Coordinates of C-alpha atoms and ligand atoms in Angstrom, one line a residue:
X30 CA -85.2 -48.2 289.2
X31 CA -87.4 -50.6 287.2
X32 CA -85.3 -53.5 285.7
X33 CA -85.4 -52.7 281.9
X34 CA -86.0 -56.5 281.2
X35 CA -89.3 -56.3 283.0
X36 CA -92.5 -54.6 282.1
X37 CA -94.2 -52.1 284.5
X38 CA -96.3 -55.0 285.9
X39 CA -93.2 -57.1 286.5
X40 CA -93.4 -59.5 283.5
X41 CA -90.3 -60.6 281.6
X42 CA -89.9 -58.7 278.3
X43 CA -86.3 -59.5 277.4
X44 CA -83.7 -61.7 279.0
X45 CA -80.3 -60.0 278.7
X46 CA -78.7 -60.7 282.1
X47 CA -79.4 -62.3 285.5
X48 CA -77.8 -59.3 287.3
X49 CA -80.6 -57.5 289.1
X50 CA -83.3 -59.9 288.3
X51 CA -85.3 -60.5 291.5
X52 CA -85.3 -63.8 293.3
X53 CA -89.0 -64.3 292.6
X54 CA -88.4 -64.0 288.8
X55 CA -85.6 -66.6 288.9
X56 CA -87.6 -69.0 291.0
X57 CA -90.6 -68.5 288.7
X58 CA -88.5 -69.5 285.6
X59 CA -87.3 -72.6 287.4
X60 CA -90.8 -73.5 288.5
X61 CA -92.2 -73.0 285.0
X62 CA -89.4 -75.1 283.5
X63 CA -90.2 -78.1 285.8
X64 CA -93.3 -79.4 283.9
X65 CA -91.7 -78.8 280.5
X66 CA -89.2 -81.6 281.3
X67 CA -92.1 -84.0 280.9
X68 CA -92.9 -82.8 277.3
X69 CA -89.8 -84.8 276.2
X70 CA -91.5 -88.0 277.3
X71 CA -94.6 -87.5 275.3
X72 CA -95.3 -89.1 271.9
X73 CA -96.0 -85.7 270.5
X74 CA -93.4 -83.4 272.0
X75 CA -95.3 -80.2 271.5
X76 CA -97.3 -77.6 273.4
X77 CA -99.0 -74.7 271.6
X78 CA -97.7 -71.8 273.7
X79 CA -95.8 -70.1 270.8
X80 CA -98.0 -71.2 267.9
X81 CA -97.9 -68.6 265.2
X82 CA -94.7 -66.9 266.6
X83 CA -91.4 -66.7 264.7
X84 CA -88.2 -67.2 266.6
X85 CA -85.0 -66.1 264.9
X86 CA -81.8 -67.7 266.2
X87 CA -79.0 -65.2 265.3
X88 CA -75.6 -66.7 266.4
X89 CA -72.6 -64.6 265.5
X90 CA -70.4 -67.1 267.5
X91 CA -70.1 -70.8 267.4
X92 CA -72.4 -72.9 269.5
X93 CA -73.5 -76.6 269.9
X94 CA -75.6 -76.7 273.0
X95 CA -77.2 -73.3 273.2
X96 CA -78.3 -72.9 269.6
X97 CA -79.6 -76.4 269.3
X98 CA -81.5 -76.5 272.6
X99 CA -83.0 -73.1 271.8
X100 CA -84.2 -74.5 268.5
X101 CA -85.6 -77.7 270.1
X102 CA -87.3 -75.6 272.8
X103 CA -88.9 -73.2 270.3
X104 CA -90.1 -76.1 268.2
X105 CA -91.6 -77.9 271.3
X106 CA -93.5 -74.6 272.0
X107 CA -94.8 -74.8 268.4
X108 CA -93.0 -71.7 267.1
X109 CA -91.6 -71.3 263.6
X110 CA -87.8 -71.3 264.0
X111 CA -85.5 -69.6 261.6
X112 CA -81.7 -70.1 262.0
X113 CA -79.8 -67.3 260.4
X114 CA -76.6 -68.7 258.9
X115 CA -74.3 -65.9 259.8
X116 CA -71.4 -67.4 257.9
X117 CA -73.3 -67.1 254.6
X118 CA -75.4 -64.0 255.5
X119 CA -75.0 -60.5 254.2
X120 CA -73.2 -59.4 257.3
X121 CA -70.2 -60.6 255.4
X122 CA -70.9 -58.0 252.7
X123 CA -70.7 -55.2 255.3
X124 CA -74.4 -55.0 256.5
X125 CA -74.6 -53.7 260.1
X126 CA -76.1 -55.7 262.9
X127 CA -79.0 -53.3 263.2
X128 CA -79.7 -53.3 259.4
X129 CA -79.7 -57.1 259.6
X130 CA -82.1 -57.0 262.5
X131 CA -84.4 -54.5 260.7
X132 CA -84.6 -56.9 257.8
X133 CA -85.5 -59.9 260.0
X134 CA -88.1 -57.8 261.7
X135 CA -89.6 -57.1 258.2
X136 CA -89.8 -60.9 257.8
X137 CA -92.0 -61.0 260.9
X138 CA -89.7 -61.8 263.8
X139 CA -91.4 -62.1 267.2
X140 CA -88.3 -63.1 269.2
X141 CA -84.5 -62.9 268.7
X142 CA -82.2 -65.3 270.3
X143 CA -78.8 -63.7 269.9
X144 CA -75.2 -64.7 270.6
X145 CA -72.5 -62.2 269.9
X146 CA -68.8 -61.8 270.6
X147 CA -69.4 -58.2 271.7
X148 CA -70.6 -57.6 275.3
X149 CA -73.7 -55.6 275.1
X150 CA -74.9 -56.6 271.6
X151 CA -78.3 -58.1 272.8
X152 CA -78.8 -55.0 275.0
X153 CA -78.2 -52.8 271.9
X154 CA -80.7 -54.8 270.0
X155 CA -83.4 -54.5 272.7
X156 CA -82.8 -50.8 272.9
X157 CA -83.0 -50.4 269.1
X158 CA -86.3 -52.3 269.1
X159 CA -87.7 -50.0 271.8
X160 CA -86.5 -46.9 270.1
X161 CA -88.1 -47.9 266.8
X162 CA -91.5 -48.8 268.3
X163 CA -91.0 -52.6 268.1
X164 CA -90.9 -53.3 271.8
X165 CA -93.3 -56.2 271.4
X166 CA -90.3 -58.2 269.9
X167 CA -88.3 -60.0 272.7
X168 CA -84.6 -60.5 272.9
X169 CA -82.9 -63.4 274.6
X170 CA -79.2 -63.2 275.2
X171 CA -77.6 -66.5 274.2
X172 CA -74.1 -65.3 275.4
X173 CA -72.5 -61.9 274.7
X174 CA -68.7 -61.5 275.0
X175 CA -67.6 -61.8 278.6
X176 CA -70.8 -60.3 279.9
X177 CA -73.6 -62.8 280.4
X178 CA -75.1 -66.1 279.4
X179 CA -78.3 -65.9 281.4
X180 CA -80.0 -69.1 280.2
X181 CA -76.8 -71.1 281.0
X182 CA -76.9 -69.6 284.5
X183 CA -80.6 -70.6 284.8
X184 CA -80.2 -74.1 283.5
X185 CA -77.3 -74.5 286.0
X186 CA -79.6 -73.3 288.8
X187 CA -82.2 -75.8 287.6
X188 CA -79.7 -78.6 287.7
X189 CA -78.5 -77.6 291.2
X190 CA -82.1 -77.4 292.5
X191 CA -82.9 -80.8 291.0
X192 CA -80.1 -82.6 292.8
X193 CA -79.8 -80.5 296.0
X194 CA -83.2 -78.9 296.5
X195 CA -82.4 -76.1 298.9
X196 CA -80.0 -73.3 297.7
X197 CA -79.7 -71.9 301.3
X198 CA -77.8 -74.9 302.6
X199 CA -75.1 -75.1 299.9
X200 CA -71.5 -74.2 299.5
X201 CA -70.7 -73.8 295.8
X202 CA -67.3 -73.5 294.1
X203 CA -66.9 -71.9 290.6
X204 CA -63.5 -73.0 289.3
X205 CA -61.2 -71.7 286.6
X206 CA -61.2 -68.9 284.1
X207 CA -63.7 -66.5 285.7
X208 CA -62.0 -63.5 284.1
X209 CA -63.2 -64.3 280.6
X210 CA -66.3 -66.2 281.5
X211 CA -69.8 -64.9 280.8
X212 CA -71.1 -68.2 282.3
X213 CA -69.4 -67.5 285.6
X214 CA -70.9 -64.0 285.9
X215 CA -74.4 -65.3 285.3
X216 CA -73.9 -68.3 287.7
X217 CA -72.5 -66.1 290.5
X218 CA -75.4 -63.5 290.0
X219 CA -78.0 -66.3 290.2
X220 CA -76.4 -68.2 293.1
X221 CA -76.2 -65.1 295.3
X222 CA -79.7 -64.0 294.4
X223 CA -81.1 -67.4 295.2
X224 CA -79.5 -67.3 298.7
X225 CA -76.5 -69.6 298.5
X226 CA -74.6 -68.6 301.7
X227 CA -71.1 -69.4 300.4
X228 CA -70.0 -69.0 296.8
X229 CA -66.3 -69.6 296.3
X230 CA -64.3 -68.8 293.2
X231 CA -61.1 -70.8 292.7
X232 CA -58.5 -69.9 290.1
X233 CA -55.1 -68.4 289.5
X234 CA -54.8 -64.6 290.0
X235 CA -54.3 -64.1 286.3
X236 CA -57.8 -65.6 285.5
X237 CA -59.8 -63.9 288.2
X238 CA -61.1 -60.3 287.8
X239 CA -59.2 -57.9 290.2
X240 CA -62.4 -56.9 291.9
X241 CA -63.9 -60.4 292.1
X242 CA -64.7 -60.1 295.8
X243 CA -67.3 -57.4 294.9
X244 CA -69.4 -60.2 293.4
X245 CA -70.0 -61.5 296.9
X246 CA -67.7 -64.5 296.7
X247 CA -64.8 -66.0 298.7
X248 CA -61.6 -66.2 296.7
X249 CA -59.2 -69.2 296.7
X250 CA -56.1 -69.6 294.7
X251 CA -55.4 -73.1 296.1
X252 CA -57.9 -75.6 294.6
X253 CA -57.3 -78.1 297.4
X254 CA -58.3 -75.5 300.0
X255 CA -61.2 -74.2 298.0
X256 CA -62.9 -77.5 297.3
X257 CA -62.9 -78.7 300.9
X258 CA -66.5 -79.4 301.9
X259 CA -68.2 -78.0 298.9
X260 CA -71.6 -79.4 297.7
X261 CA -71.4 -78.2 294.1
X262 CA -68.4 -77.7 291.8
X263 CA -69.0 -75.6 288.7
X264 CA -66.1 -76.0 286.3
X265 CA -65.4 -73.4 283.7
X266 CA -63.8 -73.8 280.3
X267 CA -60.4 -72.1 279.6
X268 CA -61.6 -69.3 277.2
X269 CA -58.4 -69.4 275.1
X270 CA -60.1 -67.4 272.3
X271 CA -60.5 -64.4 274.7
X272 CA -57.1 -64.5 276.3
X273 CA -54.6 -61.8 275.3
X274 CA -51.0 -62.6 276.1
X275 CA -49.7 -65.5 278.2
X276 CA -51.9 -65.8 281.2
X277 CA -50.9 -69.4 281.9
X278 CA -47.5 -71.2 281.7
X279 CA -49.1 -74.1 279.8
X280 CA -52.3 -76.2 279.8
X281 CA -50.4 -79.1 281.5
X282 CA -49.4 -76.7 284.3
X283 CA -53.0 -75.5 284.5
X284 CA -54.4 -79.0 284.8
X285 CA -51.9 -79.8 287.6
X286 CA -53.1 -77.0 289.8
X287 CA -56.7 -76.4 288.6
X288 CA -57.8 -79.4 286.7
X289 CA -60.6 -81.4 288.5
X290 CA -59.3 -84.9 289.2
X291 CA -60.8 -87.7 291.3
X292 CA -58.3 -86.9 294.0
X293 CA -59.3 -83.3 294.2
X294 CA -63.0 -84.2 293.9
X295 CA -62.6 -86.3 297.1
X296 CA -62.1 -83.1 299.1
X297 CA -65.7 -82.1 298.4
X298 CA -68.7 -83.6 300.2
X299 CA -69.3 -87.3 299.3
X300 CA -72.4 -86.5 297.3
X301 CA -71.0 -83.4 295.6
X302 CA -72.2 -82.8 292.0
X303 CA -69.9 -81.5 289.2
X304 CA -71.2 -79.2 286.5
X305 CA -69.5 -77.9 283.3
X306 CA -71.2 -75.7 280.7
X307 CA -69.3 -77.3 277.8
X308 CA -67.6 -77.5 275.6
X309 CA -65.1 -79.4 277.8
X310 CA -61.4 -79.4 277.4
X311 CA -60.6 -82.9 278.8
X312 CA -57.2 -83.1 280.5
X313 CA -57.1 -79.3 280.8
X314 CA -59.9 -78.2 283.2
X315 CA -61.3 -81.6 283.9
X316 CA -60.1 -85.2 283.9
X317 CA -62.2 -87.7 281.9
X318 CA -62.6 -89.9 285.0
X319 CA -64.5 -87.0 286.6
X320 CA -66.3 -85.8 283.5
X321 CA -67.7 -89.3 282.9
X322 CA -68.0 -90.3 286.6
X323 CA -70.9 -90.6 289.0
X324 CA -70.7 -87.1 290.4
X325 CA -70.9 -85.4 286.9
X326 CA -74.3 -83.9 285.9
X327 CA -73.0 -82.4 282.7
X328 CA -75.3 -84.1 280.3
X329 CA -78.4 -83.6 282.5
X330 CA -77.5 -79.9 282.4
X331 CA -77.9 -80.0 278.6
X332 CA -81.3 -81.8 278.8
X333 CA -82.6 -79.4 281.5
X334 CA -81.5 -76.6 279.2
X335 CA -84.4 -77.4 276.8
X336 CA -87.0 -77.0 279.5
X337 CA -85.4 -73.9 281.0
X338 CA -85.3 -72.3 277.5
X339 CA -89.0 -73.3 276.9
X340 CA -89.8 -71.6 280.2
X341 CA -88.0 -68.4 279.3
X342 CA -89.5 -68.2 275.8
X343 CA -93.1 -68.9 277.0
X344 CA -92.7 -66.2 279.7
X345 CA -91.4 -63.7 277.1
X346 CA -94.3 -64.5 274.8
X347 CA -96.7 -63.9 277.7
X348 CA -95.0 -60.7 278.7
X349 CA -95.0 -59.0 275.3
Ligands
LIG30 N1 -72.6 -73.8 277.2 C1 -72.6 -73.3 276.0 O1 -72.8 -72.1 275.8 O2 -72.2 -74.2 275.0 P1 -72.2 -73.8 273.4 O3 -71.1 -72.8 273.2 O4 -72.0 -75.1 272.7 O5 -73.6 -73.2 273.1

């Protein structure tokens, strides 16, 4: 079946999830992102690829990195960027998501970048646009519930490729709260599609999905075992806002068993890199000595995120 994110001729129309996106499309996004990293070094940090287009950032959940880097990326592509302030918008007066969207379409939206607490909200939006004859408007999922955070997955892949080059020679560990993490789902989908031979997930049973093996990963509950010999460590934030009931004894206990310290990092390869999508809980999932240490590539992830989002938006503009 044709991937609904792709047009009949294989061009990207929406970016909702990395699940099912072919390796060629993922690689194309990373390749297109590479020259965009150089735009930041120019005196005039702009290219005209989205000139005349209006990009609406519609974030129903908090964000620092994603919202801001989407805005920078759209501006560097010369788009007009409109940030809907959801906290002061008419959604608080009972307006539905789709009525809000219809009104933004009436203002001339060409692209929506949406974050929502409900899994599936960006998919619903894309479907609504298709059903109402506005399929030329693209939707980018900036994180929906526990489901997906595709541009985070892509910028993580860009970061790994930048430091490690060849995905097919790597052992990668994803550590922590996989159960509630949309980032983990997007990362695992991309890593397996790009040919990483061994993807490990490390975490307590209460924070791993019961069918996690079906994602094509090796499961470890002992972090010391799971980190042995890995090339890439992808730490996850404890998603306290999505936890129901007591899944952990305490954050101190969690740090003792699953917090990344210099001692645990020493079990990985000597040139291992450490990623974290942010925001970080220092002293809960990661020790400051590691977060600020030589192996961490956490701030480069953020910088690469601009180029990756430029690549995605320019491909969507070309595909619609
Ligand atoms: N990684 C990430 O999604 O960060 P923000 O919540 O700050 O956007």
